[in-house]
PDB file of C-alpha atoms in Angstrom:
ATOM      1  CA  UNK A   1     162.281   8.044 125.541  1.00  0.00           C
ATOM      2  CA  UNK A   2     158.788   9.441 125.688  1.00  0.00           C
ATOM      3  CA  UNK A   3     156.804   8.819 122.562  1.00  0.00           C
ATOM      4  CA  UNK A   4     153.231   9.069 121.316  1.00  0.00           C
ATOM      5  CA  UNK A   5     152.072   6.811 118.501  1.00  0.00           C
ATOM      6  CA  UNK A   6     148.905   7.262 116.495  1.00  0.00           C
ATOM      7  CA  UNK A   7     148.877   4.308 114.115  1.00  0.00           C
ATOM      8  CA  UNK A   8     146.199   5.615 111.752  1.00  0.00           C
ATOM      9  CA  UNK A   9     146.866   8.623 109.557  1.00  0.00           C
ATOM     10  CA  UNK A  10     143.331   8.585 108.200  1.00  0.00           C
ATOM     11  CA  UNK A  11     140.130   7.185 109.610  1.00  0.00           C
ATOM     12  CA  UNK A  12     136.939   7.297 107.579  1.00  0.00           C
ATOM     13  CA  UNK A  13     133.566   6.356 109.073  1.00  0.00           C
ATOM     14  CA  UNK A  14     129.919   6.873 108.229  1.00  0.00           C
ATOM     15  CA  UNK A  15     127.757   9.289 110.165  1.00  0.00           C
ATOM     16  CA  UNK A  16     126.200   7.518 113.137  1.00  0.00           C
ATOM     17  CA  UNK A  17     128.902   4.850 113.299  1.00  0.00           C
ATOM     18  CA  UNK A  18     131.152   4.439 116.335  1.00  0.00           C
ATOM     19  CA  UNK A  19     134.617   5.866 116.071  1.00  0.00           C
ATOM     20  CA  UNK A  20     137.820   5.065 117.913  1.00  0.00           C
ATOM     21  CA  UNK A  21     141.071   6.942 117.361  1.00  0.00           C
ATOM     22  CA  UNK A  22     143.995   5.005 118.713  1.00  0.00           C
ATOM     23  CA  UNK A  23     146.839   6.407 120.783  1.00  0.00           C
ATOM     24  CA  UNK A  24     149.671   4.513 122.426  1.00  0.00           C
ATOM     25  CA  UNK A  25     152.433   6.048 124.437  1.00  0.00           C
ATOM     26  CA  UNK A  26     155.721   5.291 126.146  1.00  0.00           C
ATOM     27  CA  UNK A  27     156.860   7.299 129.125  1.00  0.00           C
ATOM     28  CA  UNK A  28     159.066   7.560 132.156  1.00  0.00           C
ATOM     29  CA  UNK A  29     157.223   8.756 135.212  1.00  0.00           C
ATOM     30  CA  UNK A  30     153.606   9.895 135.524  1.00  0.00           C
ATOM     31  CA  UNK A  31     152.407  11.483 132.306  1.00  0.00           C
ATOM     32  CA  UNK A  32     149.373  13.559 131.589  1.00  0.00           C
ATOM     33  CA  UNK A  33     147.535  12.576 128.409  1.00  0.00           C
ATOM     34  CA  UNK A  34     145.545  14.879 126.175  1.00  0.00           C
ATOM     35  CA  UNK A  35     143.606  14.936 122.967  1.00  0.00           C
ATOM     36  CA  UNK A  36     143.850  18.075 120.841  1.00  0.00           C
ATOM     37  CA  UNK A  37     141.682  18.735 117.791  1.00  0.00           C
ATOM     38  CA  UNK A  38     142.080  20.970 114.763  1.00  0.00           C
ATOM     39  CA  UNK A  39     138.962  21.672 112.725  1.00  0.00           C
ATOM     40  CA  UNK A  40     139.287  22.988 109.198  1.00  0.00           C
ATOM     41  CA  UNK A  41     140.612  26.558 109.170  1.00  0.00           C
ATOM     42  CA  UNK A  42     140.713  26.694 112.959  1.00  0.00           C
ATOM     43  CA  UNK A  43     143.565  26.577 115.382  1.00  0.00           C
ATOM     44  CA  UNK A  44     144.605  23.576 117.409  1.00  0.00           C
ATOM     45  CA  UNK A  45     142.625  23.347 120.638  1.00  0.00           C
ATOM     46  CA  UNK A  46     142.357  21.066 123.615  1.00  0.00           C
ATOM     47  CA  UNK A  47     139.557  18.511 123.347  1.00  0.00           C
ATOM     48  CA  UNK A  48     139.999  16.653 126.593  1.00  0.00           C
ATOM     49  CA  UNK A  49     142.542  15.484 129.148  1.00  0.00           C
ATOM     50  CA  UNK A  50     142.621  12.256 131.055  1.00  0.00           C
ATOM     51  CA  UNK A  51     142.674  13.786 134.543  1.00  0.00           C
ATOM     52  CA  UNK A  52     139.323  15.500 134.042  1.00  0.00           C
ATOM     53  CA  UNK A  53     137.513  12.287 133.045  1.00  0.00           C
ATOM     54  CA  UNK A  54     134.918  14.288 131.181  1.00  0.00           C
ATOM     55  CA  UNK A  55     133.044  13.850 127.936  1.00  0.00           C
ATOM     56  CA  UNK A  56     133.468  16.648 125.427  1.00  0.00           C
ATOM     57  CA  UNK A  57     131.279  16.756 122.315  1.00  0.00           C
ATOM     58  CA  UNK A  58     130.413  13.127 123.023  1.00  0.00           C
ATOM     59  CA  UNK A  59     134.047  12.037 123.024  1.00  0.00           C
ATOM     60  CA  UNK A  60     135.644  10.135 125.882  1.00  0.00           C
ATOM     61  CA  UNK A  61     139.107   8.743 126.418  1.00  0.00           C
ATOM     62  CA  UNK A  62     140.239   6.311 129.056  1.00  0.00           C
ATOM     63  CA  UNK A  63     143.800   5.991 130.176  1.00  0.00           C
ATOM     64  CA  UNK A  64     144.863   2.343 130.213  1.00  0.00           C
ATOM     65  CA  UNK A  65     148.189   2.211 132.003  1.00  0.00           C
ATOM     66  CA  UNK A  66     148.557  -1.523 131.485  1.00  0.00           C
ATOM     67  CA  UNK A  67     148.322  -1.179 127.715  1.00  0.00           C
ATOM     68  CA  UNK A  68     149.811   2.356 127.725  1.00  0.00           C
ATOM     69  CA  UNK A  69     146.911   3.543 125.602  1.00  0.00           C
ATOM     70  CA  UNK A  70     144.624   6.552 125.549  1.00  0.00           C
ATOM     71  CA  UNK A  71     142.164   5.869 122.766  1.00  0.00           C
ATOM     72  CA  UNK A  72     139.539   8.467 121.871  1.00  0.00           C
ATOM     73  CA  UNK A  73     136.015   7.166 121.391  1.00  0.00           C
ATOM     74  CA  UNK A  74     132.614   8.366 120.345  1.00  0.00           C
ATOM     75  CA  UNK A  75     129.601   6.084 119.992  1.00  0.00           C
ATOM     76  CA  UNK A  76     127.916   7.967 117.114  1.00  0.00           C
ATOM     77  CA  UNK A  77     130.093  10.047 114.812  1.00  0.00           C
ATOM     78  CA  UNK A  78     128.768  13.307 113.364  1.00  0.00           C
ATOM     79  CA  UNK A  79     129.883  15.087 110.211  1.00  0.00           C
ATOM     80  CA  UNK A  80     131.110  18.021 112.293  1.00  0.00           C
ATOM     81  CA  UNK A  81     133.576  15.683 114.001  1.00  0.00           C
ATOM     82  CA  UNK A  82     135.641  15.633 110.829  1.00  0.00           C
ATOM     83  CA  UNK A  83     138.982  17.104 111.867  1.00  0.00           C
ATOM     84  CA  UNK A  84     142.599  16.335 112.672  1.00  0.00           C
ATOM     85  CA  UNK A  85     143.094  14.774 116.089  1.00  0.00           C
ATOM     86  CA  UNK A  86     146.356  14.737 118.013  1.00  0.00           C
ATOM     87  CA  UNK A  87     147.161  12.687 121.040  1.00  0.00           C
ATOM     88  CA  UNK A  88     149.679  14.355 123.352  1.00  0.00           C
ATOM     89  CA  UNK A  89     151.663  13.552 126.462  1.00  0.00           C
ATOM     90  CA  UNK A  90     153.369  15.753 129.012  1.00  0.00           C
ATOM     91  CA  UNK A  91     154.934  15.274 132.386  1.00  0.00           C
ATOM     92  CA  UNK A  92     157.084  12.348 133.338  1.00  0.00           C
ATOM     93  CA  UNK A  93     160.752  12.956 132.758  1.00  0.00           C
ATOM     94  CA  UNK A  94     159.891  15.561 130.117  1.00  0.00           C
ATOM     95  CA  UNK A  95     158.273  17.789 132.710  1.00  0.00           C
ATOM     96  CA  UNK A  96     155.821  20.223 131.227  1.00  0.00           C
ATOM     97  CA  UNK A  97     157.042  19.757 127.654  1.00  0.00           C
ATOM     98  CA  UNK A  98     154.401  18.147 125.495  1.00  0.00           C
ATOM     99  CA  UNK A  99     155.030  15.376 122.998  1.00  0.00           C
ATOM    100  CA  UNK A 100     152.520  15.160 120.158  1.00  0.00           C
ATOM    101  CA  UNK A 101     151.588  12.215 118.019  1.00  0.00           C
ATOM    102  CA  UNK A 102     151.565  12.506 114.241  1.00  0.00           C
ATOM    103  CA  UNK A 103     147.811  12.956 114.198  1.00  0.00           C
ATOM    104  CA  UNK A 104     144.833  11.119 112.752  1.00  0.00           C
ATOM    105  CA  UNK A 105     142.551  12.722 110.225  1.00  0.00           C
ATOM    106  CA  UNK A 106     138.951  11.715 110.890  1.00  0.00           C
ATOM    107  CA  UNK A 107     136.538  11.943 107.999  1.00  0.00           C
ATOM    108  CA  UNK A 108     132.876  11.366 108.751  1.00  0.00           C
ATOM    109  CA  UNK A 109     130.854  10.604 105.651  1.00  0.00           C
ATOM    110  CA  UNK A 110     127.187  11.466 105.292  1.00  0.00           C
TER     111      UNK A 110
ATOM    112  CA  UNK B   1     141.041  38.337 124.687  1.00  0.00           C
ATOM    113  CA  UNK B   2     142.747  37.743 121.372  1.00  0.00           C
ATOM    114  CA  UNK B   3     144.551  34.718 122.829  1.00  0.00           C
ATOM    115  CA  UNK B   4     147.694  33.791 120.915  1.00  0.00           C
ATOM    116  CA  UNK B   5     148.388  35.745 117.745  1.00  0.00           C
ATOM    117  CA  UNK B   6     151.025  35.034 115.130  1.00  0.00           C
ATOM    118  CA  UNK B   7     152.326  37.060 112.224  1.00  0.00           C
ATOM    119  CA  UNK B   8     152.746  36.649 109.347  1.00  0.00           C
ATOM    120  CA  UNK B   9     150.229  34.004 108.209  1.00  0.00           C
ATOM    121  CA  UNK B  10     152.287  33.102 105.142  1.00  0.00           C
ATOM    122  CA  UNK B  11     155.815  33.842 103.998  1.00  0.00           C
ATOM    123  CA  UNK B  12     158.097  32.768 101.176  1.00  0.00           C
ATOM    124  CA  UNK B  13     161.827  33.118 101.784  1.00  0.00           C
ATOM    125  CA  UNK B  14     164.822  32.583  99.580  1.00  0.00           C
ATOM    126  CA  UNK B  15     167.627  30.368 100.824  1.00  0.00           C
ATOM    127  CA  UNK B  16     169.927  32.321 103.119  1.00  0.00           C
ATOM    128  CA  UNK B  17     167.426  35.036 103.994  1.00  0.00           C
ATOM    129  CA  UNK B  18     166.427  35.717 107.567  1.00  0.00           C
ATOM    130  CA  UNK B  19     163.132  36.521 109.197  1.00  0.00           C
ATOM    131  CA  UNK B  20     161.354  36.718 112.518  1.00  0.00           C
ATOM    132  CA  UNK B  21     158.065  35.020 113.258  1.00  0.00           C
ATOM    133  CA  UNK B  22     156.120  37.011 115.779  1.00  0.00           C
ATOM    134  CA  UNK B  23     154.044  35.528 118.606  1.00  0.00           C
ATOM    135  CA  UNK B  24     152.056  37.435 121.211  1.00  0.00           C
ATOM    136  CA  UNK B  25     149.692  36.268 123.915  1.00  0.00           C
ATOM    137  CA  UNK B  26     147.426  38.365 126.110  1.00  0.00           C
ATOM    138  CA  UNK B  27     146.563  35.757 128.732  1.00  0.00           C
ATOM    139  CA  UNK B  28     149.510  36.501 131.032  1.00  0.00           C
ATOM    140  CA  UNK B  29     150.820  32.981 130.541  1.00  0.00           C
ATOM    141  CA  UNK B  30     154.278  32.161 131.824  1.00  0.00           C
ATOM    142  CA  UNK B  31     154.968  29.289 129.469  1.00  0.00           C
ATOM    143  CA  UNK B  32     155.373  29.795 125.742  1.00  0.00           C
ATOM    144  CA  UNK B  33     156.381  27.388 122.991  1.00  0.00           C
ATOM    145  CA  UNK B  34     157.320  27.217 119.343  1.00  0.00           C
ATOM    146  CA  UNK B  35     156.518  24.130 117.301  1.00  0.00           C
ATOM    147  CA  UNK B  36     156.963  23.150 113.703  1.00  0.00           C
ATOM    148  CA  UNK B  37     154.669  20.797 111.883  1.00  0.00           C
ATOM    149  CA  UNK B  38     155.853  18.960 108.799  1.00  0.00           C
ATOM    150  CA  UNK B  39     153.427  17.064 106.547  1.00  0.00           C
ATOM    151  CA  UNK B  40     152.353  13.763 108.096  1.00  0.00           C
ATOM    152  CA  UNK B  41     154.305  14.455 111.254  1.00  0.00           C
ATOM    153  CA  UNK B  42     153.330  15.581 114.703  1.00  0.00           C
ATOM    154  CA  UNK B  43     154.332  18.877 116.204  1.00  0.00           C
ATOM    155  CA  UNK B  44     158.005  19.128 117.063  1.00  0.00           C
ATOM    156  CA  UNK B  45     159.082  21.486 119.849  1.00  0.00           C
ATOM    157  CA  UNK B  46     161.685  24.015 118.683  1.00  0.00           C
ATOM    158  CA  UNK B  47     162.130  26.262 121.725  1.00  0.00           C
ATOM    159  CA  UNK B  48     160.216  27.043 124.854  1.00  0.00           C
ATOM    160  CA  UNK B  49     160.201  29.617 127.619  1.00  0.00           C
ATOM    161  CA  UNK B  50     159.059  29.390 131.225  1.00  0.00           C
ATOM    162  CA  UNK B  51     159.039  33.139 131.766  1.00  0.00           C
ATOM    163  CA  UNK B  52     160.498  36.443 130.655  1.00  0.00           C
ATOM    164  CA  UNK B  53     164.246  36.168 130.225  1.00  0.00           C
ATOM    165  CA  UNK B  54     164.264  32.361 130.308  1.00  0.00           C
ATOM    166  CA  UNK B  55     164.379  30.209 127.180  1.00  0.00           C
ATOM    167  CA  UNK B  56     165.543  26.711 126.409  1.00  0.00           C
ATOM    168  CA  UNK B  57     165.942  24.362 123.478  1.00  0.00           C
ATOM    169  CA  UNK B  58     163.356  21.842 122.507  1.00  0.00           C
ATOM    170  CA  UNK B  59     163.647  18.840 120.247  1.00  0.00           C
ATOM    171  CA  UNK B  60     164.650  20.599 116.987  1.00  0.00           C
ATOM    172  CA  UNK B  61     166.349  23.948 117.805  1.00  0.00           C
ATOM    173  CA  UNK B  62     169.049  24.025 115.116  1.00  0.00           C
ATOM    174  CA  UNK B  63     168.715  26.971 112.761  1.00  0.00           C
ATOM    175  CA  UNK B  64     166.474  28.954 115.092  1.00  0.00           C
ATOM    176  CA  UNK B  65     166.808  31.453 117.909  1.00  0.00           C
ATOM    177  CA  UNK B  66     164.330  32.928 120.347  1.00  0.00           C
ATOM    178  CA  UNK B  67     164.104  35.653 122.936  1.00  0.00           C
ATOM    179  CA  UNK B  68     161.614  36.451 125.679  1.00  0.00           C
ATOM    180  CA  UNK B  69     161.998  40.012 126.832  1.00  0.00           C
ATOM    181  CA  UNK B  70     158.371  40.321 127.970  1.00  0.00           C
ATOM    182  CA  UNK B  71     155.707  37.928 129.200  1.00  0.00           C
ATOM    183  CA  UNK B  72     153.585  38.641 126.146  1.00  0.00           C
ATOM    184  CA  UNK B  73     156.048  38.201 123.266  1.00  0.00           C
ATOM    185  CA  UNK B  74     158.072  35.219 122.115  1.00  0.00           C
ATOM    186  CA  UNK B  75     159.558  35.821 118.642  1.00  0.00           C
ATOM    187  CA  UNK B  76     161.268  33.049 116.659  1.00  0.00           C
ATOM    188  CA  UNK B  77     164.224  34.037 114.493  1.00  0.00           C
ATOM    189  CA  UNK B  78     165.492  32.196 111.417  1.00  0.00           C
ATOM    190  CA  UNK B  79     168.958  33.496 110.567  1.00  0.00           C
ATOM    191  CA  UNK B  80     169.877  31.621 107.372  1.00  0.00           C
ATOM    192  CA  UNK B  81     166.785  30.059 105.903  1.00  0.00           C
ATOM    193  CA  UNK B  82     167.152  26.584 104.420  1.00  0.00           C
ATOM    194  CA  UNK B  83     164.655  24.459 102.454  1.00  0.00           C
ATOM    195  CA  UNK B  84     164.496  22.074 105.424  1.00  0.00           C
ATOM    196  CA  UNK B  85     162.809  24.865 107.372  1.00  0.00           C
ATOM    197  CA  UNK B  86     159.802  24.832 105.076  1.00  0.00           C
ATOM    198  CA  UNK B  87     157.012  24.012 107.511  1.00  0.00           C
ATOM    199  CA  UNK B  88     154.031  25.324 109.427  1.00  0.00           C
ATOM    200  CA  UNK B  89     155.044  27.028 112.648  1.00  0.00           C
ATOM    201  CA  UNK B  90     152.807  27.185 115.682  1.00  0.00           C
ATOM    202  CA  UNK B  91     153.242  29.271 118.776  1.00  0.00           C
ATOM    203  CA  UNK B  92     151.489  28.237 121.975  1.00  0.00           C
ATOM    204  CA  UNK B  93     151.221  29.377 125.556  1.00  0.00           C
ATOM    205  CA  UNK B  94     150.042  27.943 128.839  1.00  0.00           C
ATOM    206  CA  UNK B  95     149.428  29.205 132.347  1.00  0.00           C
ATOM    207  CA  UNK B  96     150.304  26.048 134.137  1.00  0.00           C
ATOM    208  CA  UNK B  97     152.346  23.357 132.605  1.00  0.00           C
ATOM    209  CA  UNK B  98     149.656  21.476 130.804  1.00  0.00           C
ATOM    210  CA  UNK B  99     146.858  22.822 128.643  1.00  0.00           C
ATOM    211  CA  UNK B 100     148.318  24.795 125.764  1.00  0.00           C
ATOM    212  CA  UNK B 101     146.617  27.520 123.732  1.00  0.00           C
ATOM    213  CA  UNK B 102     147.729  27.714 120.142  1.00  0.00           C
ATOM    214  CA  UNK B 103     148.091  30.455 117.610  1.00  0.00           C
ATOM    215  CA  UNK B 104     146.748  30.094 114.051  1.00  0.00           C
ATOM    216  CA  UNK B 105     150.124  29.163 112.584  1.00  0.00           C
ATOM    217  CA  UNK B 106     152.559  30.591 110.046  1.00  0.00           C
ATOM    218  CA  UNK B 107     153.114  28.737 106.779  1.00  0.00           C
ATOM    219  CA  UNK B 108     156.722  29.240 105.692  1.00  0.00           C
ATOM    220  CA  UNK B 109     158.216  28.173 102.381  1.00  0.00           C
ATOM    221  CA  UNK B 110     161.946  28.407 101.712  1.00  0.00           C
ATOM    222  CA  UNK B 111     162.981  28.121  98.065  1.00  0.00           C
TER     223      UNK B 111
END
């Protein structure tokens, strides 16, 4: 079965520190991996996807097929990065349906 | 564009009551989805639609119904509300099968 696991419910770091939000997945087929973000009082929105290989707001994520991971990283966290982050998977045997992880709340302290 | 809009924002229902959560998108997206989000859990897919007149069950469809008479609208119906349906409901849409655009959510409490 396809599954997305985010092992940390809460991650707290100091401003300027590196941050890594972990995401592991299981799949059948060729999935697409995404990171969605929800800032306070805003709607859920796409942050980045693995096929675009881009950096958004300083965040990057590399798909590691060997470890079935898609960790989200940023070298220097900012207070405005505080938000809820969801790793998501679609494709494979699930087709276009997207499976979401439980989410990690990132809190960046001043 | 307003994107994806949902009404109402909040609702309290008594057990056994029914209601319809409205969802509208103005991006001409074919795909639409309904999710529920319980505390500490990820989003669970309730129903989805790949176009007007076509709907299918997701992971947790029991207790819900949907219809898709137009491209723009995808209402979610709760017929006999139960406390287990207390949750935050999100509607989303997508043009192709991947990036989804979400509505602001509806917080529903059933008591």
